[in-house]
XYZ file of C-alpha atoms in Angstrom:
774
model
C 102.264 128.101 117.504
C 101.227 126.542 120.837
C 97.797 125.091 121.478
C 95.471 126.229 124.249
C 93.435 123.039 124.237
C 93.034 121.587 127.734
C 94.600 118.119 128.093
C 92.255 115.221 128.690
C 92.522 113.289 131.978
C 94.105 110.420 130.069
C 96.760 112.714 128.553
C 97.519 114.187 131.992
C 97.954 110.716 133.495
C 100.246 109.682 130.647
C 102.394 112.799 131.086
C 102.707 112.169 134.844
C 103.569 108.498 134.183
C 106.309 109.483 131.722
C 107.885 111.703 134.421
C 108.318 108.716 136.734
C 109.107 106.044 134.129
C 112.702 105.015 133.548
C 114.382 105.437 130.136
C 115.110 102.490 127.852
C 118.072 102.371 125.480
C 118.687 99.443 123.127
C 121.898 98.591 121.330
C 121.137 96.533 118.196
C 123.763 94.446 116.425
C 123.699 92.086 113.447
C 125.042 89.120 115.408
C 126.535 88.111 118.760
C 130.074 89.444 119.056
C 129.419 92.688 117.175
C 130.392 94.837 120.182
C 127.023 95.684 121.743
C 128.043 94.736 125.292
C 131.320 96.636 124.950
C 129.475 99.834 123.951
C 126.873 99.340 126.685
C 129.534 98.968 129.387
C 131.510 101.897 127.984
C 128.409 104.067 128.239
C 127.868 102.800 131.781
C 131.385 103.928 132.702
C 130.756 107.346 131.134
C 127.495 107.737 133.081
C 129.208 106.728 136.318
C 131.908 109.356 135.690
C 129.074 111.922 135.484
C 127.819 110.896 138.936
C 124.968 108.627 137.753
C 124.270 105.564 139.931
C 124.889 102.598 137.572
C 124.808 98.838 138.243
C 125.127 95.754 136.051
C 123.291 92.436 136.139
C 123.274 89.432 133.768
C 126.003 90.819 131.541
C 127.976 88.396 129.331
C 131.483 89.380 128.167
C 132.117 86.092 126.272
C 135.681 86.307 127.628
C 136.489 89.173 125.256
C 139.483 91.034 126.791
C 138.247 94.431 125.495
C 134.760 93.880 126.958
C 136.091 92.577 130.294
C 138.249 95.715 130.598
C 135.105 97.850 130.378
C 133.616 96.188 133.479
C 136.040 98.219 135.559
C 134.601 99.025 138.975
C 130.935 98.937 137.943
C 128.825 97.526 140.769
C 127.450 94.062 139.979
C 124.133 92.722 141.272
C 124.363 88.895 141.122
C 122.111 87.280 138.544
C 120.109 84.066 139.047
C 121.997 81.200 137.386
C 120.309 78.109 135.973
C 120.966 75.505 133.287
C 119.089 74.438 130.184
C 120.497 71.406 128.354
C 123.876 71.950 130.056
C 123.949 75.593 128.914
C 124.229 78.181 131.677
C 121.526 80.887 131.699
C 121.308 84.129 133.684
C 118.041 85.702 134.868
C 117.798 89.192 136.316
C 117.306 89.354 140.068
C 114.612 91.973 139.683
C 113.727 92.129 143.386
C 117.363 92.763 144.322
C 117.628 95.490 141.691
C 114.444 97.219 142.860
C 115.650 96.998 146.481
C 119.006 98.515 145.461
C 117.119 101.161 143.381
C 119.906 102.410 141.065
C 119.325 105.096 138.451
C 120.496 102.847 135.604
C 120.932 99.087 135.183
C 122.920 97.513 132.334
C 121.857 94.064 131.164
C 122.413 91.896 128.101
C 119.986 89.771 126.090
C 116.682 91.591 125.643
C 115.255 88.420 124.020
C 116.257 86.164 126.957
C 113.555 83.843 128.327
C 113.459 83.256 132.108
C 113.545 79.926 133.926
C 110.361 77.938 134.387
C 108.331 79.213 137.343
C 109.794 82.739 137.251
C 107.373 85.551 138.058
C 107.806 87.069 134.585
C 108.314 85.108 131.368
C 111.303 86.944 129.946
C 113.754 89.810 130.181
C 111.497 92.179 128.261
C 108.838 91.870 130.995
C 111.519 92.257 133.665
C 112.724 95.448 131.996
C 109.184 96.840 131.705
C 108.787 96.242 135.460
C 112.049 98.056 136.211
C 111.035 100.973 133.981
C 107.706 101.264 135.823
C 109.717 101.556 139.047
C 111.645 104.538 137.694
C 114.837 102.575 136.925
C 116.390 103.229 133.516
C 117.718 100.285 131.516
C 120.355 99.949 128.808
C 120.260 96.590 127.050
C 121.296 94.706 123.899
C 119.627 92.617 121.200
C 120.574 90.900 117.936
C 118.544 91.862 114.873
C 117.549 88.249 114.180
C 115.812 88.133 117.590
C 113.150 90.606 116.421
C 109.946 89.450 114.731
C 109.960 90.023 110.983
C 113.743 90.139 110.925
C 113.775 86.649 112.442
C 111.842 85.277 109.454
C 114.188 86.936 106.961
C 117.253 85.783 108.909
C 115.971 82.209 108.826
C 115.290 82.463 105.101
C 118.639 84.001 104.183
C 121.024 82.379 106.666
C 119.242 79.322 108.067
C 119.582 80.577 111.656
C 116.894 79.285 114.006
C 115.744 81.571 116.813
C 114.150 79.874 119.801
C 112.445 83.037 121.071
C 111.791 86.266 119.162
C 110.575 89.624 120.376
C 107.632 91.525 118.873
C 108.885 94.166 116.425
C 106.994 96.873 118.347
C 109.485 96.460 121.210
C 111.519 99.142 119.437
C 108.698 101.635 120.000
C 109.233 101.238 123.779
C 112.801 102.499 123.503
C 113.703 106.111 124.090
C 116.959 105.572 122.220
C 118.087 102.949 119.681
C 121.683 102.708 118.471
C 123.021 100.350 115.839
C 126.417 98.779 116.432
C 127.637 98.322 112.876
C 130.465 95.882 112.259
C 131.969 94.448 109.096
C 132.081 90.681 108.470
C 135.876 90.927 108.373
C 136.009 92.252 111.927
C 133.610 89.585 113.241
C 135.644 86.830 111.587
C 138.842 88.281 113.062
C 137.288 88.233 116.554
C 136.177 84.656 115.983
C 139.699 83.712 114.902
C 141.146 85.396 118.022
C 138.799 83.363 120.239
C 136.956 86.434 121.538
C 133.403 85.293 120.741
C 133.058 82.562 123.323
C 131.284 79.313 122.516
C 128.978 79.599 119.518
C 126.178 77.096 118.921
C 125.634 78.004 115.259
C 129.103 78.203 113.744
C 127.602 77.936 110.233
C 126.248 81.435 110.759
C 129.762 82.844 110.885
C 130.645 83.090 107.215
C 131.059 86.263 105.200
C 127.817 85.952 103.244
C 125.563 85.278 106.257
C 127.217 87.991 108.333
C 126.701 90.477 105.491
C 123.016 89.607 105.176
C 122.442 90.054 108.915
C 124.388 93.308 108.833
C 122.222 94.675 106.014
C 119.104 93.511 107.858
C 120.167 95.433 110.980
C 120.957 98.586 108.996
C 117.599 98.536 107.212
C 115.578 97.764 110.352
C 117.108 100.697 112.248
C 116.676 102.891 109.157
C 112.945 102.085 109.128
C 112.687 102.993 112.810
C 114.528 106.263 112.143
C 112.200 106.964 109.227
C 109.183 106.553 111.523
C 110.653 109.118 113.916
C 111.465 111.443 110.997
C 107.909 111.302 109.662
C 106.571 111.929 113.167
C 108.880 114.924 113.532
C 107.851 116.332 110.139
C 104.181 115.866 111.034
C 104.714 117.767 114.295
C 106.413 120.548 112.312
C 103.514 120.684 109.854
C 105.695 119.596 106.908
C 104.127 117.770 103.955
C 105.579 115.585 101.231
C 108.471 113.135 101.130
C 111.533 113.745 103.278
C 113.902 112.791 100.468
C 115.259 109.723 102.285
C 112.988 106.669 102.231
C 111.729 105.674 98.792
C 107.964 105.259 98.390
C 106.890 104.065 94.969
C 103.340 104.535 93.675
C 102.119 102.640 90.612
C 99.194 104.036 88.660
C 97.707 100.907 87.071
C 94.518 100.665 85.055
C 92.171 97.681 84.738
C 93.758 96.770 81.443
C 96.096 94.033 80.121
C 99.256 96.082 80.824
C 98.302 96.907 84.416
C 100.189 93.868 85.716
C 103.282 94.895 83.717
C 103.302 98.307 85.403
C 102.851 96.768 88.862
C 105.662 94.266 88.243
C 107.940 97.060 87.032
C 107.028 99.105 90.112
C 107.855 96.070 92.249
C 111.284 95.805 90.621
C 112.003 99.488 91.223
C 110.760 99.425 94.832
C 112.802 96.318 95.594
C 115.925 97.771 94.024
C 115.488 101.013 95.983
C 114.380 99.207 99.145
C 111.219 101.266 99.108
C 107.562 100.727 99.976
C 105.188 99.973 97.105
C 101.565 101.021 96.735
C 99.175 100.897 93.791
C 96.248 103.111 92.780
C 93.725 102.610 90.041
C 91.264 105.200 88.738
C 87.690 104.415 87.749
C 84.995 106.775 86.546
C 82.354 107.412 89.178
C 79.079 105.561 88.498
C 80.477 103.579 85.558
C 79.800 99.835 85.673
C 82.802 97.566 85.161
C 82.762 95.545 81.967
C 83.329 91.805 82.240
C 86.881 92.238 80.900
C 87.691 95.127 83.297
C 86.289 93.162 86.251
C 88.608 90.255 85.354
C 91.628 92.571 85.182
C 90.594 94.188 88.470
C 90.530 90.835 90.284
C 93.913 89.823 88.855
C 95.544 93.185 89.754
C 94.259 93.145 93.331
C 95.410 89.524 93.681
C 98.862 90.392 92.283
C 99.195 93.409 94.594
C 98.332 91.305 97.627
C 100.789 88.605 96.525
C 103.758 90.993 96.325
C 102.910 92.649 99.651
C 101.835 96.050 98.305
C 98.750 98.095 99.164
C 96.113 98.987 96.582
C 93.424 101.643 96.463
C 90.750 102.557 93.932
C 90.053 106.255 93.355
C 86.957 107.455 91.548
C 86.873 110.496 89.254
C 84.196 112.481 87.453
C 86.269 113.682 84.496
C 89.494 112.336 82.970
C 91.093 115.764 83.342
C 90.667 115.369 87.117
C 93.033 112.339 87.307
C 96.394 114.242 87.392
C 95.170 116.411 90.278
C 93.985 113.349 92.228
C 97.282 111.574 91.595
C 99.312 114.581 92.784
C 97.133 114.921 95.881
C 97.541 111.224 96.732
C 101.329 111.414 96.214
C 101.701 114.400 98.574
C 99.458 112.929 101.268
C 101.356 109.594 101.227
C 104.909 111.013 100.938
C 105.468 109.362 97.565
C 108.931 109.819 95.993
C 108.297 108.153 92.619
C 105.200 107.571 90.475
C 105.295 104.669 88.004
C 102.883 104.721 85.077
C 102.620 103.738 81.424
C 103.447 105.886 78.420
C 100.560 107.668 76.730
C 99.328 106.001 73.549
C 97.749 109.200 72.208
C 98.956 111.094 69.155
C 99.950 114.751 69.410
C 96.525 115.798 68.046
C 94.689 113.542 70.505
C 96.719 114.989 73.400
C 95.843 118.510 72.245
C 92.135 117.683 71.798
C 91.465 115.347 74.750
C 94.234 116.401 77.087
C 97.183 114.292 78.313
C 97.322 112.818 81.820
C 101.129 112.593 81.636
C 101.660 116.191 80.481
C 99.166 117.569 82.972
C 100.756 115.535 85.780
C 104.232 116.903 84.983
C 102.881 120.469 85.078
C 101.434 119.975 88.565
C 103.872 117.635 90.315
C 106.838 118.940 92.317
C 109.300 116.941 94.388
C 108.190 113.583 92.940
C 109.916 111.659 90.132
C 107.711 110.205 87.403
C 108.793 106.935 85.770
C 107.146 106.022 82.453
C 107.312 102.275 81.780
C 108.428 101.306 78.283
C 105.861 99.717 75.991
C 107.963 96.805 74.712
C 105.055 94.626 73.605
C 105.729 95.195 69.892
C 109.425 94.303 70.161
C 109.698 91.856 73.051
C 106.194 90.624 73.737
C 104.819 91.319 77.193
C 107.923 90.191 79.120
C 109.097 92.761 81.629
C 111.050 90.758 84.177
C 114.630 90.200 83.009
C 115.806 86.765 81.949
C 117.684 84.769 84.554
C 121.377 84.168 84.033
C 122.141 80.450 84.110
C 124.596 78.813 86.465
C 126.596 77.567 83.464
C 127.076 81.142 82.275
C 128.335 82.164 85.715
C 130.671 79.159 85.932
C 132.101 79.950 82.529
C 133.619 83.141 83.976
C 136.033 81.011 86.033
C 137.621 79.686 82.802
C 137.946 83.084 81.154
C 141.585 83.794 80.192
C 142.675 87.128 81.645
C 143.896 89.823 79.265
C 147.209 91.624 79.890
C 145.353 94.594 81.375
C 143.236 92.352 83.630
C 146.401 90.616 84.880
C 148.008 94.010 85.586
C 144.899 95.225 87.438
C 144.832 92.112 89.616
C 148.557 92.411 90.414
C 148.078 96.098 91.343
C 145.181 95.101 93.613
C 147.341 92.447 95.315
C 150.186 94.914 95.859
C 147.901 97.715 97.026
C 147.126 98.445 100.650
C 143.877 97.608 102.437
C 141.431 100.519 102.707
C 138.901 100.971 105.522
C 136.514 103.899 106.000
C 134.570 104.889 109.115
C 131.513 106.877 108.052
C 129.021 108.870 110.115
C 125.874 110.932 109.689
C 127.443 114.147 111.022
C 130.496 115.565 112.803
C 130.935 114.380 116.393
C 129.573 110.820 116.085
C 132.918 109.284 117.073
C 134.584 108.294 113.781
C 138.051 109.592 114.708
C 137.767 108.066 118.190
C 136.991 104.663 116.650
C 139.789 105.005 114.072
C 142.360 105.725 116.791
C 141.068 102.883 118.932
C 141.478 100.453 116.045
C 144.949 101.842 115.382
C 145.986 101.075 118.952
C 144.463 97.590 118.744
C 146.531 96.895 115.614
C 149.639 98.298 117.313
C 149.203 95.833 120.207
C 149.134 93.012 117.654
C 152.566 94.024 116.372
C 151.413 95.940 113.261
C 153.308 99.122 112.362
C 150.661 101.871 112.573
C 151.199 105.634 112.361
C 148.995 108.734 112.298
C 149.294 110.498 108.954
C 146.708 113.224 109.550
C 144.584 113.711 112.653
C 141.919 116.359 113.376
C 140.838 116.124 117.038
C 139.157 119.587 117.085
C 140.324 119.796 120.706
C 138.102 116.933 121.855
C 139.558 115.494 125.075
C 138.114 111.982 124.587
C 139.637 111.790 121.102
C 143.057 113.090 122.206
C 143.201 110.421 124.916
C 142.863 107.707 122.256
C 146.170 108.586 120.563
C 147.926 106.401 123.120
C 151.210 104.972 121.817
C 150.564 105.821 118.175
C 153.354 107.666 116.336
C 152.245 110.927 114.707
C 154.120 111.920 111.555
C 154.884 115.659 111.069
C 152.693 117.579 108.644
C 153.881 119.329 105.516
C 154.096 123.116 106.078
C 153.384 125.348 103.096
C 153.053 129.091 102.655
C 149.883 130.438 101.066
C 149.208 134.178 100.768
C 151.545 134.992 103.614
C 150.161 132.317 105.944
C 151.774 129.002 106.873
C 149.288 126.168 106.391
C 149.656 122.460 107.096
C 148.649 119.437 105.042
C 149.335 115.710 105.200
C 152.894 114.912 104.077
C 152.182 112.045 101.687
C 155.774 111.781 100.473
C 157.056 111.496 104.062
C 154.514 108.726 104.816
C 155.626 106.749 101.756
C 159.274 107.215 102.801
C 158.466 106.047 106.366
C 156.559 103.094 104.784
C 154.374 101.932 107.695
C 152.000 98.993 107.345
C 148.960 101.148 108.243
C 148.392 104.912 108.298
C 145.424 106.702 109.903
C 144.051 109.606 107.845
C 141.206 111.820 109.044
C 138.659 113.720 106.898
C 138.822 111.913 103.564
C 136.865 114.601 101.670
C 139.202 117.474 102.675
C 140.316 119.897 99.934
C 144.076 120.479 99.986
C 145.503 123.978 99.829
C 146.507 125.403 96.416
C 149.962 124.258 95.380
C 149.586 120.771 96.863
C 150.452 117.750 94.716
C 146.831 116.575 94.823
C 143.680 118.675 94.884
C 141.842 116.423 97.363
C 142.948 114.284 100.310
C 141.312 111.152 98.889
C 143.810 111.423 96.018
C 146.656 111.337 98.567
C 145.020 108.253 100.091
C 144.898 106.547 96.680
C 148.638 107.232 96.264
C 149.316 105.665 99.669
C 147.271 102.585 98.783
C 149.079 102.235 95.450
C 152.349 102.329 97.407
C 151.195 99.265 99.363
C 150.338 101.159 102.565
C 147.001 100.324 104.186
C 144.793 103.263 105.151
C 142.048 103.715 107.748
C 140.116 106.939 107.198
C 136.979 108.853 108.251
C 134.265 110.779 106.432
C 130.689 112.025 106.867
C 127.907 110.794 104.586
C 127.061 114.322 103.408
C 130.391 114.486 101.546
C 129.447 111.647 99.175
C 129.150 113.215 95.707
C 125.971 111.445 94.564
C 124.144 112.447 97.780
C 124.923 116.151 97.394
C 121.398 117.043 96.239
C 119.681 114.916 98.894
C 121.777 116.555 101.632
C 120.921 120.032 100.351
C 117.231 119.111 100.280
C 117.454 117.875 103.897
C 119.586 120.614 105.446
C 119.352 123.556 103.069
C 123.165 123.524 102.918
C 125.118 122.793 99.719
C 128.184 120.781 100.783
C 131.191 121.989 98.781
C 133.736 119.365 99.809
C 132.743 116.085 98.151
C 134.437 112.881 97.054
C 133.369 110.458 94.292
C 131.369 107.367 95.224
C 134.009 105.190 93.548
C 136.350 105.905 96.479
C 133.876 104.347 98.907
C 133.441 101.423 96.525
C 137.236 101.032 96.463
C 137.265 100.496 100.244
C 137.710 96.934 101.483
C 135.609 97.743 104.548
C 133.087 100.510 105.272
C 131.758 100.759 108.824
C 129.037 103.093 110.111
C 129.326 104.854 113.466
C 125.735 105.319 114.617
C 124.640 107.851 117.241
C 121.119 109.040 118.008
C 120.317 112.693 117.180
C 119.509 113.537 120.810
C 122.872 112.191 121.971
C 124.606 114.176 119.234
C 122.844 117.374 120.292
C 123.833 116.734 123.921
C 127.461 116.351 122.831
C 127.118 119.618 120.946
C 125.704 121.444 123.984
C 128.569 120.101 126.130
C 131.100 121.603 123.717
C 132.394 118.189 122.609
C 131.952 118.864 118.878
C 132.421 122.601 118.276
C 133.682 125.444 120.426
C 130.985 126.776 122.781
C 130.792 130.025 120.795
C 129.508 128.105 117.756
C 127.067 125.797 119.565
C 123.886 127.910 119.336
C 124.451 128.655 115.660
C 125.031 124.959 114.855
C 121.966 123.791 116.815
C 119.823 126.288 114.906
C 121.157 125.249 111.501
C 122.874 122.015 110.440
C 122.405 120.320 113.826
C 118.630 120.809 114.002
C 116.944 117.621 115.211
C 115.079 117.097 111.922
C 118.320 117.375 109.925
C 120.136 114.921 112.192
C 117.323 112.351 112.008
C 117.248 112.585 108.204
C 121.050 112.415 107.850
C 121.129 109.405 110.162
C 118.574 107.599 108.016
C 120.496 108.576 104.882
C 123.702 107.091 106.333
C 121.984 103.865 107.434
C 120.400 103.304 104.023
C 123.576 104.205 102.128
C 125.692 101.702 104.046
C 122.931 99.086 103.733
C 123.068 99.596 99.946
C 126.855 99.355 100.041
C 126.631 96.057 101.964
C 124.100 94.746 99.445
C 126.258 95.704 96.461
C 129.239 93.883 97.967
C 127.083 90.882 98.823
C 125.695 90.782 95.301
C 129.219 90.806 93.884
C 130.066 87.780 96.071
C 126.968 85.758 95.271
C 124.689 87.029 92.535
C 121.529 85.515 94.012
C 122.262 86.300 97.651
C 121.511 89.984 98.106
C 118.374 91.069 99.922
C 117.336 93.332 97.067
C 117.878 90.591 94.522
C 120.017 90.829 91.381
C 119.019 92.955 88.402
C 120.032 90.836 85.451
C 118.772 92.724 82.407
C 121.560 94.639 80.690
C 120.696 98.302 81.224
C 122.068 101.421 79.535
C 121.225 104.739 81.200
C 121.023 107.892 79.082
C 120.913 111.298 80.798
C 119.784 114.427 78.925
C 120.842 117.768 80.432
C 120.793 121.504 79.846
C 123.247 123.963 81.405
C 120.743 125.003 84.096
C 121.121 124.471 87.834
C 119.284 121.154 87.453
C 122.127 119.561 85.440
C 124.265 118.295 88.331
C 121.216 116.773 89.962
C 120.360 114.824 86.801
C 123.954 113.599 86.453
C 124.066 112.402 90.068
C 120.702 110.693 89.661
C 121.953 108.989 86.505
C 125.000 107.713 88.359
C 123.019 106.331 91.312
C 120.583 104.489 89.040
C 123.379 103.134 86.852
C 125.334 101.993 89.908
C 122.351 100.114 91.310
C 121.675 98.457 87.951
C 125.334 97.716 87.134
C 124.752 99.723 83.944
C 126.755 101.826 81.506
C 125.631 105.452 81.547
C 126.002 108.450 79.288
C 125.326 112.166 79.582
C 124.485 114.335 76.578
C 124.155 118.102 76.271
C 122.782 119.541 73.018
C 123.980 123.073 72.304
C 121.104 124.933 70.663
C 123.291 127.629 69.107
C 126.957 128.503 69.132
C 128.083 129.890 72.473
C 131.535 130.682 73.760
C 133.322 132.563 76.480
C 135.082 131.572 79.716
C 131.879 131.241 81.779
C 130.239 128.968 79.215
C 133.377 126.854 78.743
C 133.826 126.483 82.501
C 130.218 125.311 82.890
C 130.690 122.643 80.211
C 133.976 121.505 81.751
C 132.454 121.320 85.255
C 129.619 119.084 84.046
C 132.009 116.920 82.028
C 134.338 116.593 85.029
C 131.455 115.635 87.353
C 130.235 112.981 84.890
C 133.678 111.457 84.444
C 134.449 111.633 88.169
C 131.369 109.484 88.759
C 132.347 107.078 85.980
C 130.053 108.211 83.145
C 130.698 109.354 79.577
C 129.954 112.963 78.611
C 129.227 114.274 75.122
C 128.217 117.673 73.769
C 126.450 117.989 70.400
C 127.202 121.528 69.139
C 125.309 124.086 67.046
C 121.848 122.547 66.822
C 118.623 124.253 65.783
C 116.110 124.306 68.722
C 113.587 122.231 66.785
C 116.188 119.461 66.336
C 117.180 119.048 70.025
C 114.720 116.272 70.933
C 115.299 114.289 67.732
C 119.107 114.389 68.153
C 118.821 113.261 71.766
C 116.631 110.361 70.661
C 118.981 109.438 67.807
C 121.930 109.188 70.221
C 119.770 107.265 72.706
C 118.958 104.699 69.998
C 122.607 104.505 68.886
C 123.634 103.698 72.469
C 120.744 101.178 72.744
C 119.653 102.869 75.975
C 116.995 101.183 78.087
C 116.249 104.184 80.296
C 116.250 107.908 79.530
C 116.608 110.384 82.393
C 115.441 113.937 81.836
C 114.326 116.876 83.948
C 110.969 118.615 83.986
C 110.773 121.316 81.329
C 111.717 124.751 82.698
C 110.749 126.770 79.640
C 107.960 129.299 79.693
C 104.908 128.636 77.533
C 106.214 131.225 75.043
C 109.593 129.493 74.641
C 107.875 126.124 74.383
C 105.662 127.399 71.584
C 108.721 128.767 69.707
C 111.347 126.096 70.433
C 109.225 123.153 71.528
C 108.971 121.169 74.752
C 111.846 118.662 74.737
C 110.497 116.582 77.642
C 107.078 116.232 75.975
C 108.646 115.340 72.614
C 110.831 112.628 74.174
C 107.883 111.132 76.059
C 105.898 110.992 72.816
C 108.694 109.551 70.647
C 110.460 107.160 73.079
C 107.557 104.991 74.169
C 109.624 101.816 73.753
C 112.122 103.043 76.396
C 111.716 103.633 80.136
C 111.749 107.386 80.805
C 112.401 108.886 84.247
C 111.386 112.525 84.636
C 113.323 113.747 87.672
C 111.504 115.909 90.195
C 111.970 119.652 89.924
C 113.027 120.984 93.310
C 114.833 124.104 92.103
C 113.037 126.401 89.720
C 115.249 127.657 86.911
C 114.685 130.851 85.003
C 112.722 130.469 81.770
């Protein structure tokens, strides 16, 4: 609903200023040579083709042939050249640009500092001046040139930045696009001599490039999250978006408060989430000397680890769950961390239970109960550190016959690269074809195995000299359909094959059910594959995507396929640009545009999917980095041996719990198990299919599934706990109870029983987003 409030004079002036101000677009890359200038010039050429007046000034190609080709016939305004310690520098000739008055100017090096005596100190001030004169600017910056990121880059890579920009410079931009690039591609460009003269060659190793890449992904993800929260606020939406993790620790002024905060810190760091702490204190009650000591230590600890802390007063203990739920909703919390209750069943019944009451009220927020291990392990929570000697010992480990076979298969197998995007139309296929042509020019035998251009002119033009292999034609229900001819590709035996739409489901009667299975066969045959996919097709993200878009994606592929890839590269496009492409008919046929813009391609969906893609690839980079050097990842290694135990029913919540179990186990490098306890004997095709579907999902994601048949309802919780103990699980994952109060009174509340009996184990109660029938 619109507002009839009259704008203030200040708001009117700001609106008028925005009409005249130029637009600012920033391309961010992890390091010099990532392709920022190439993309900037390519966009300049596209704008010129649309009739926009574009000029360039102070642009550096670093003698890269691809980048130099993009200069084309773009008009150049000469820059002001000067030298600093024999290094040539280029300042913008701002006066000449203003006199020329183009619509758009392209310039490199947002962090550049001008010569001594210049009217403005640096390029950022020059750009602000141009924007105030109604001239739009497209520019580039490296992530390590931004404040905050510069400190981390120095810490993790040793790179020294002479001048850094304030982090809030990103808030000036109307559009920010990340140019993602794998370390392998950067190193190849360096080897080909396409990166010019580099002053800090030590920066260009795989580990440092990976750290800077992850830093760039996470920084842009944070910026996207800010825009998502702003959009949700404008739409009047409350609660977490389902993307960024925000962990809240409920810690009391007691000896175990620091344990809970430290555990919350571990979780937040592992999830790359924000951490905040709340403590509850009864209104008007004076702190004892002991409580005051614990309070000082907890506030000091919270400040030390960079978290925020707040004290909330209450009148009655029964009020605490309501206050905690209210705080979680207002602050978009995704996970609450707290200690197990120490009350007996009778005490919970008589005095009330904060945990049980919280689980009744909370929706959309996971609750993590920290194990009380004091009796068994003392107060230690942080895992023990693996010694260097233990790591070195692995190098002398004699390989088994199976390990030798696996390594030989890996050597013989093809190289696998995946281009991933947040949504259709971001340019994955375009980039795949471009890389195919680049490889072809270098004398590598590349063919197109399966291409879906969807009639997009720009994509069709990128086919170039690439050979396209015929598709396999098959009849299905009287219609001739086409699929990729895997056998023909293997017979042709190219060095590289390009395969679109990795998550595609093949038609019935095909050798493989899914296209990724065809790709695995090609790789096993020693043929390298470059493929494309959208982030919403990743199996473990299926629930998050449905929460964001309201659409359940049916075509999925297991996360292990992405982990199998040698390289994964994100194609980033801003939501507004994607919507413009949609309106121009460059993604779907014009007849489908309005429907798409009102559904999947809504701006809020695109922002959230973009953030999801950025964070997912950042996690992928971190996992690969951690496998290279155990102490090098930005999230830090998780060295305690974890075993994840997932308890499910046959309700609609089951798949969500299984996917959550996988994602946690993957992050913790843990074994994981799924158990379903059958309360009474059931049979029939529908029941059997449900069991098989859940078993197949678990095994597809790499877990172990077990069903315990014919159990009395009262024995369900105890059998789950017995198996948990037998597996030596360190974390139990369970859903919120969906039973009515009547069924709970007859059959018991399994979630409550597990929380009461498994206090020496971490228990994660997964948020209930879909209400099941009682």
